mmCIF file of C-alpha atoms in Angstrom:
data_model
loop_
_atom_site.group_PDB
_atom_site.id
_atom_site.type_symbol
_atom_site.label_atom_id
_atom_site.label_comp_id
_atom_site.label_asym_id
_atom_site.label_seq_id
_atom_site.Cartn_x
_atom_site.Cartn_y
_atom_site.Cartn_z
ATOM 1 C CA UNK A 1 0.000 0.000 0.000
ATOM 2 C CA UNK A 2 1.541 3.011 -1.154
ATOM 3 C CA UNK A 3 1.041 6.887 -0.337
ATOM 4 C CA UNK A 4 0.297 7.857 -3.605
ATOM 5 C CA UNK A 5 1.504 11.055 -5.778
ATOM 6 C CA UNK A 6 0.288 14.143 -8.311
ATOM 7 C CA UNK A 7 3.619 13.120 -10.204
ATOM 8 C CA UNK A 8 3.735 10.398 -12.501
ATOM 9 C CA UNK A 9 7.305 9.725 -12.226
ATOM 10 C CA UNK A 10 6.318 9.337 -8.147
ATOM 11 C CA UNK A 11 3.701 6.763 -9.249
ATOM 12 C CA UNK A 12 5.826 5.014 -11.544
ATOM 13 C CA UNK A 13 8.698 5.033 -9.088
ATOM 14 C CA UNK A 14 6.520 3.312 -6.332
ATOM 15 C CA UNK A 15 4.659 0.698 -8.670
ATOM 16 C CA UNK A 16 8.215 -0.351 -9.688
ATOM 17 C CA UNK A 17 9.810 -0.564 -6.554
ATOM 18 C CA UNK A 18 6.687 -2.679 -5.201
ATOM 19 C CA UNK A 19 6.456 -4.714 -8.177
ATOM 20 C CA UNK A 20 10.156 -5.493 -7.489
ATOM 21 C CA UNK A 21 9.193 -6.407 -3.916
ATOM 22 C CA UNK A 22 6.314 -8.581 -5.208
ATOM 23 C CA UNK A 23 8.447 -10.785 -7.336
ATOM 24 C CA UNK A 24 10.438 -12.015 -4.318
ATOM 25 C CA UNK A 25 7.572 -12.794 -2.102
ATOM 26 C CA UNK A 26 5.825 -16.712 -2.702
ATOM 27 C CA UNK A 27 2.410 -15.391 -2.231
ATOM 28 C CA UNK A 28 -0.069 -16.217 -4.879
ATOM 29 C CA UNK A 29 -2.399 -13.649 -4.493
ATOM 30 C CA UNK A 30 -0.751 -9.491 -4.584
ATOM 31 C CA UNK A 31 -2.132 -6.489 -5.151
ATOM 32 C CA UNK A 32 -1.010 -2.849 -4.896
ATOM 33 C CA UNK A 33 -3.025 0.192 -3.642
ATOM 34 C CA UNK A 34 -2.560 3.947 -2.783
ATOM 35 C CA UNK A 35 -3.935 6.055 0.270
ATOM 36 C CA UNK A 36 -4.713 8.815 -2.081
ATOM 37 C CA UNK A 37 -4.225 10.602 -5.246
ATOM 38 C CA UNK A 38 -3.993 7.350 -7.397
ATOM 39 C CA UNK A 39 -6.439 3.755 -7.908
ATOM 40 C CA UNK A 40 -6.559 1.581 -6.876
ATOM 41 C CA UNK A 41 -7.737 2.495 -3.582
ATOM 42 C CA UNK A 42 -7.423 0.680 -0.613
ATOM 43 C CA UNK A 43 -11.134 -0.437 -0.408
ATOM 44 C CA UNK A 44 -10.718 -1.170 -4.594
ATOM 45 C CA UNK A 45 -7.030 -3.436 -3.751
ATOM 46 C CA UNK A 46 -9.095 -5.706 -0.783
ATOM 47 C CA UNK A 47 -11.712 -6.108 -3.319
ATOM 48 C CA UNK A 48 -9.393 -6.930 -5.942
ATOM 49 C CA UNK A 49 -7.938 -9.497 -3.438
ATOM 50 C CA UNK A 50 -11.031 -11.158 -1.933
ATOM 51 C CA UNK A 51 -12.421 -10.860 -6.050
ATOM 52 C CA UNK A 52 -9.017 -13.404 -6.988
ATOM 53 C CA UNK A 53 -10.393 -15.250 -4.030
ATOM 54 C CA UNK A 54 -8.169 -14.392 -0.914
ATOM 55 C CA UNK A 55 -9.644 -15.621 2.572
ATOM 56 C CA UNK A 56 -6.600 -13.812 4.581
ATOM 57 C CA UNK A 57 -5.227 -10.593 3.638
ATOM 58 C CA UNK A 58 -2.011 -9.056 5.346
ATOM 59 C CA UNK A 59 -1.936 -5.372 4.444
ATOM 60 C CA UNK A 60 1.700 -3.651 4.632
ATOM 61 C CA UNK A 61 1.687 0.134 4.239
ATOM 62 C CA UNK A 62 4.680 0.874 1.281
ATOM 63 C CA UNK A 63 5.483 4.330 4.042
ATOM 64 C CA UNK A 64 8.578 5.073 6.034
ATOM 65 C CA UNK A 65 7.353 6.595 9.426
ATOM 66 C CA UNK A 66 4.105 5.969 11.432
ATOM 67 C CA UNK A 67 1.877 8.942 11.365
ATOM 68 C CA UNK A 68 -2.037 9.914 10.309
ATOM 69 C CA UNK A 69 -2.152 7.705 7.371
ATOM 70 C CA UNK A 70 -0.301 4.647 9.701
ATOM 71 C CA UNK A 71 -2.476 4.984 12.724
ATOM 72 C CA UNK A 72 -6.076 6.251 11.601
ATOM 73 C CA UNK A 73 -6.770 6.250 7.782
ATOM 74 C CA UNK A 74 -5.327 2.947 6.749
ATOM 75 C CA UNK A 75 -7.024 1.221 10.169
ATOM 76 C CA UNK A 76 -10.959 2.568 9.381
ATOM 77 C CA UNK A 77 -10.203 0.954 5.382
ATOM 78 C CA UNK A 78 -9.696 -1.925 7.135
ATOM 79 C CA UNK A 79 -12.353 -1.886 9.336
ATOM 80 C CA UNK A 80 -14.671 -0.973 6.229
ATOM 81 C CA UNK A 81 -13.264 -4.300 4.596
ATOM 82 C CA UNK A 82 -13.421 -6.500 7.646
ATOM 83 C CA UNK A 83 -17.120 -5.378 7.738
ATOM 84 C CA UNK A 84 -17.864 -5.779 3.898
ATOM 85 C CA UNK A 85 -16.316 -9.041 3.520
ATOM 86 C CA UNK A 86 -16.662 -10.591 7.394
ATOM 87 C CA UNK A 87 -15.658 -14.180 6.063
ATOM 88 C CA UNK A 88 -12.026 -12.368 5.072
ATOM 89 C CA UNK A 89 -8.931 -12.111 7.766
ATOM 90 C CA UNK A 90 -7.182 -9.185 7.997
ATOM 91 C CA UNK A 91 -3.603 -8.278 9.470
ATOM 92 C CA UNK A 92 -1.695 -5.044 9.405
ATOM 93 C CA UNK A 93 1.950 -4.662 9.244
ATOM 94 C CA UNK A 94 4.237 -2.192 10.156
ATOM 95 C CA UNK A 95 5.533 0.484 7.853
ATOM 96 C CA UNK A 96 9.397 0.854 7.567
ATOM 97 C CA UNK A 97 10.403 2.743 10.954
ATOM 98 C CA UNK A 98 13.337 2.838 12.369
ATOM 99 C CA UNK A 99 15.857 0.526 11.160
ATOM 100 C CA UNK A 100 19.854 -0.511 10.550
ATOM 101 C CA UNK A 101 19.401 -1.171 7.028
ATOM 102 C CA UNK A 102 17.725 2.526 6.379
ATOM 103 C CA UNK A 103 21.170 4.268 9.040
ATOM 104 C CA UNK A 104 23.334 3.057 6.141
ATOM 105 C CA UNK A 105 20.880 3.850 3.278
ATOM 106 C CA UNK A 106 21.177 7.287 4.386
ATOM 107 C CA UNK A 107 25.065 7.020 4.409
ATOM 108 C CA UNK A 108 25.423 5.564 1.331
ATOM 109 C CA UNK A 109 23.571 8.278 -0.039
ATOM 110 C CA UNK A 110 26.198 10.690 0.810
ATOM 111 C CA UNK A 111 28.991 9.060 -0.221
ATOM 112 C CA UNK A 112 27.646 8.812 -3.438
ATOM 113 C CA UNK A 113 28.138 12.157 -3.850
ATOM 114 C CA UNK A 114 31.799 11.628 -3.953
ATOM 115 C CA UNK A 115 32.492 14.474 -1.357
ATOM 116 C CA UNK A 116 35.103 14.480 1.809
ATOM 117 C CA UNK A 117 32.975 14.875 5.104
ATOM 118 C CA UNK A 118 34.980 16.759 7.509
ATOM 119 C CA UNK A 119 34.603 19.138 10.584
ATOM 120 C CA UNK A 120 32.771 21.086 8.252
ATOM 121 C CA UNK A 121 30.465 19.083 6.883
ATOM 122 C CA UNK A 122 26.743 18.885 8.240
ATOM 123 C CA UNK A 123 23.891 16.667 7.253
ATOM 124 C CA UNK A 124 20.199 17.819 6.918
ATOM 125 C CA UNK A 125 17.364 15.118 6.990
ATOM 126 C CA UNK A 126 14.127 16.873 5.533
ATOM 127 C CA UNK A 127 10.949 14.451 6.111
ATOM 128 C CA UNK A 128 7.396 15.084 4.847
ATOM 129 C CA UNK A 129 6.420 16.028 8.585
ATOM 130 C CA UNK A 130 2.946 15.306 10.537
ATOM 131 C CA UNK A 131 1.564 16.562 13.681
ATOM 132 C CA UNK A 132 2.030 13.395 15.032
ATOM 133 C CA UNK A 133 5.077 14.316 17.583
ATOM 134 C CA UNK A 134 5.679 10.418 17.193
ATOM 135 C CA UNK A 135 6.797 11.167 13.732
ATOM 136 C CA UNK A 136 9.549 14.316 14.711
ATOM 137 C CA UNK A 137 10.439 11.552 17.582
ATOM 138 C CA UNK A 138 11.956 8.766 14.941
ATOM 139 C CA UNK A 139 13.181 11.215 12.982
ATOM 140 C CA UNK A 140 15.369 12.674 15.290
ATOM 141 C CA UNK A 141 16.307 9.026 16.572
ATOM 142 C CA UNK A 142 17.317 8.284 12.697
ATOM 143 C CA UNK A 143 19.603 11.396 13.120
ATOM 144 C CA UNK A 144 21.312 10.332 16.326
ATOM 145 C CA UNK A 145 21.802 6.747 14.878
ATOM 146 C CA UNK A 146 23.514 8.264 11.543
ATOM 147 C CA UNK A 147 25.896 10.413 13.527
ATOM 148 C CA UNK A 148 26.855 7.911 15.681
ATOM 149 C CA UNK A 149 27.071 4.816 13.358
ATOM 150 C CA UNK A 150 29.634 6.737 10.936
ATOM 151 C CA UNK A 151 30.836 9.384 13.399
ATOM 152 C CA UNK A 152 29.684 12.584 11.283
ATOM 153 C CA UNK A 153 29.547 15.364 13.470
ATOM 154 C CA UNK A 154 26.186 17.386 13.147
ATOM 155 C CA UNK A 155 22.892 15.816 12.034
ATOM 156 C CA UNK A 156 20.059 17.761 11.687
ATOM 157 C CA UNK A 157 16.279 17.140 10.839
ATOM 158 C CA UNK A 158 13.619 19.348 9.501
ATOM 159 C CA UNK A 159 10.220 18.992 8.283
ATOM 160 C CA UNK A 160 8.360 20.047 4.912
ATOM 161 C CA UNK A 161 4.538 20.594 6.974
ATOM 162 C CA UNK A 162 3.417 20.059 10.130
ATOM 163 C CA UNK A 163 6.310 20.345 12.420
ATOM 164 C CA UNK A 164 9.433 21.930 13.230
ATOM 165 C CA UNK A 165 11.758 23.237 12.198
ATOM 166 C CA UNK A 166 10.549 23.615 8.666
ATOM 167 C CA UNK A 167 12.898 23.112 5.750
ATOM 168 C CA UNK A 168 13.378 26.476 5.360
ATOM 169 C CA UNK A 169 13.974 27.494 9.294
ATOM 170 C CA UNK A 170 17.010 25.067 9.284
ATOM 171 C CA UNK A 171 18.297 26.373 5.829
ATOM 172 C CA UNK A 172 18.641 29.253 7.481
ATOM 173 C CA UNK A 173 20.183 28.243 10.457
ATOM 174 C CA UNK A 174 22.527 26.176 8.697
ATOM 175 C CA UNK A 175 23.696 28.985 6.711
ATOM 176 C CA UNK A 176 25.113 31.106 9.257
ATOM 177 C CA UNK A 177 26.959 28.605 10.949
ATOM 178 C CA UNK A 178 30.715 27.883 9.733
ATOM 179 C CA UNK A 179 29.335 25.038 7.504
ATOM 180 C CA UNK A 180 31.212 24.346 4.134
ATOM 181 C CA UNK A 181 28.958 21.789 2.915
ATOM 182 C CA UNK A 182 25.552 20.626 3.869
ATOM 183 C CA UNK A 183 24.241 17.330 2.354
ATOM 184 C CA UNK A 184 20.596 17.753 2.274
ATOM 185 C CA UNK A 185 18.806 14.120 1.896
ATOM 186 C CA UNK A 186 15.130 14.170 1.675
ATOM 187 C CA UNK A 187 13.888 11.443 3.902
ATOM 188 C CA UNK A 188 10.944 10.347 1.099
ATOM 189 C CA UNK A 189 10.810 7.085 -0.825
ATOM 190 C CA UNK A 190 9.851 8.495 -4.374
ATOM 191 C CA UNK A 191 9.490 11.461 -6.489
ATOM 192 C CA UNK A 192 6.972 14.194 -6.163
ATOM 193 C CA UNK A 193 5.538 17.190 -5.176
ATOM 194 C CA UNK A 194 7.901 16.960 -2.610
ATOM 195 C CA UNK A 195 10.607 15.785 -3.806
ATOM 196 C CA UNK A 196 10.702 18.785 -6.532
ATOM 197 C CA UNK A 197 9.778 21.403 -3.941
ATOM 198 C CA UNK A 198 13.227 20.492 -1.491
ATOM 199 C CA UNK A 199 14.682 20.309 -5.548
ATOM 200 C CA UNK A 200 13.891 23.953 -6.004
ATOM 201 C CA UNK A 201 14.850 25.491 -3.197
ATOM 202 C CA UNK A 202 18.690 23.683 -3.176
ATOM 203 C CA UNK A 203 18.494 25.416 -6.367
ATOM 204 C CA UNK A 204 17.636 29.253 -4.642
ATOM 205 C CA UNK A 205 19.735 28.655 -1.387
ATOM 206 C CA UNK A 206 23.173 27.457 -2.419
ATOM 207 C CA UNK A 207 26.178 30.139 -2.172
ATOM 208 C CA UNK A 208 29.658 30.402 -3.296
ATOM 209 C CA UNK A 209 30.497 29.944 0.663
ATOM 210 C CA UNK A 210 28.441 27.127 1.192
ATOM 211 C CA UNK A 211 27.442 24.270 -0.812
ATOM 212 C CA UNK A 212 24.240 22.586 -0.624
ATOM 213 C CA UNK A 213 24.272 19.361 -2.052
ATOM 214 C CA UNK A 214 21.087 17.602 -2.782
ATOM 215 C CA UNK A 215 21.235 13.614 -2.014
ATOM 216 C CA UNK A 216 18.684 10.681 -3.626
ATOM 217 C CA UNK A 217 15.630 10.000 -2.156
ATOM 218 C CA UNK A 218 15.584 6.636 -0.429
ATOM 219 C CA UNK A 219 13.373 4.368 -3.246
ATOM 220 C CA UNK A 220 16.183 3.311 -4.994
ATOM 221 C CA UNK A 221 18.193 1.831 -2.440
ATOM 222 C CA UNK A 222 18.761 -1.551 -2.125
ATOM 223 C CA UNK A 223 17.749 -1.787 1.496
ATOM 224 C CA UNK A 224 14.549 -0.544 1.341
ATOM 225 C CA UNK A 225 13.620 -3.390 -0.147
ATOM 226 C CA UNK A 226 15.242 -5.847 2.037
ATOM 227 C CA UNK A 227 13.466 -3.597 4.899
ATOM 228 C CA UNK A 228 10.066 -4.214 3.251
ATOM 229 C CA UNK A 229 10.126 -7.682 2.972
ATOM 230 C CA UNK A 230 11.235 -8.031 6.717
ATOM 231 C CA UNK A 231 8.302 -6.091 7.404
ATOM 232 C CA UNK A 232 5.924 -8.452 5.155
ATOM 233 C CA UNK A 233 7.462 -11.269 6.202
ATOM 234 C CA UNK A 234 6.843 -10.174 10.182
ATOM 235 C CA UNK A 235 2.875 -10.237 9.197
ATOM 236 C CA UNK A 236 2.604 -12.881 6.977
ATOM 237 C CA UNK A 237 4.024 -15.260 9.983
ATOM 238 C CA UNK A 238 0.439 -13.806 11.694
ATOM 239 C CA UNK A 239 -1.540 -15.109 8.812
ATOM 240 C CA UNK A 240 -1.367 -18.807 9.431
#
C-alpha cells in the first residue's frame, strides 16, 4: 500500500519498486493500492484481493514513518473491509520505521556524492512532517543513529509541513553557521511534489560559501527493499 503522488514519475517510481518487492515474495495472491491521489484504492485493492479469491489478507503500508495515514486512515479501510467481507482475515503490518538497514541507506547516499565529510560538513534530513510528535520523535532518533554509526559530526532534521523546524527554518540556520557543505537528503521514498519542492529550493539557497548538495531519495536503495520484505514477512508469519 503506497502513499500515492500528483507526479507520474512518483507513481511510476513506487509501482516499480513494489512490483520489485512482489516478485520475491511466494504469495499467490498481490495487489497494490494507494492512500490517495492514485487507484486503486485501498477499499478497490481488498476487493481486488477477496475478487481473486483471498480468505486472509495481510496489508503492509509501502510508508517510512508511522503517522495519520499509519495509525487512523489505513485502520478505518480496514475496518470498512473486515465489515464488507466478514468471512475475510485481515492483518496489518508495520511500515518501515526505524531501522539498521535505512542508518546506512542514508550514508550511502552521501557518499555517493563523492564528497570528503569533515569538521565542516553537516547533514540535513528533511521528512514530509505530521503533527504526530511520534513522527519528529523517529526522525530525530534516525539522526542520532547516523551520527553515531559513521561518526559525522552534526545531524540535523527538519520537516516540509506540520512540524518543526521547517525546511526552510534550518536552511537558514545552517547557513550562518561555519558550515562548508551541507548534504541535504530528503527522507521520502519516491518522487513528487515533494521531492521537486526540497529540488527547487537547493536550487535558490546554495552560495559560493556554502554548498548545498542535494542527495537521492531513499526508493532506490537496495535496502529498502530488504526492509520491506522483513516487514511483510513479520505479518505474513500472523496469517497462518
Amino acid at each position: 500500500m503506497g502513499h500515492g503522488s500528483r507526479v507520474k514519475e512518483g507513481i511510476e517510481e513506487a509501482n516499480l519498486f513494489i512490483k520489485q518487492v512482489k516478485s520475491k515474495i511466494s504469495i499467490p495472491i498481490q495487489e497494490i493500492c494507494f492512500l490517495e491521489l492514485v487507484s486503486p484504492t485501498i477499499a478497490e485493492g481488498i476487493a481486488n484481493c477477496v475478487a481473486r479469491g483471498a480468505t486472509s489478507i495481510a496489508i503492509v503500508p509501502v510508508l517510512l514513518l508511522s503517522a495519520h495515514h499509519v495509525k487512523k486512515d489505513i485502520p478505518l479501510e480496514i475496518e470498512a473491509g473486515k465489515a464488507r467481507y466478514p468471512e475475510v482475515k485481515f492483518i496489518y503490518g508495520k511500515p518501515f520505521g526505524i531501522h539498521s538497514k535505512i542508518i546506512d541507506s542514508l550514508y550511502d547516499r552521501i557518499l555517493e556524492q563523492d564528497r570528503a565529510i569533515d569538521e565542516r560538513t553537516s547533514v540535513l534530513l528533511v521528512g514530509r512532517g505530521s503533527s504526530d510528535p511520534a513522527v519528529k520523535h523517529d526522525l530525530l532518533e534516525i539522526a542520532k543513529q547516523l551520527s553515531d554509526k559513521y561518526a559525522i559530526k552534526q545531524v540535523d532534521v527538519c520537516f516540509l509541513y506540520g512540524a518543526k523546524p521547517s525546511f526552510n527554518e534550518a536552511l537558514k540556520t545552517l547557513q550562518k553557521k561555519d558550515l562548508k557543505q551541507i548534504f541535504v537528503i530528503p527522507y521520502l521514498l519516491f518522487s513528487g511534489l515533494l521531492m521537486n519542492e526540497i529540488t527547487s529550493k537547493i536550487v535558490k539557497q546554495s552560495t559560493a560559501d556554502q554548498t548545498l548538495i542535494l542527495c537521492e531519495n531513499l526508493g532506490y536503495h537496495k535496502n529498502m527493499q530488504k526492509v520491506l520484505l522483513e516487514r511483510i514477512d513479520g505479518v505474513l508469519g500472523h496469517l497462518y
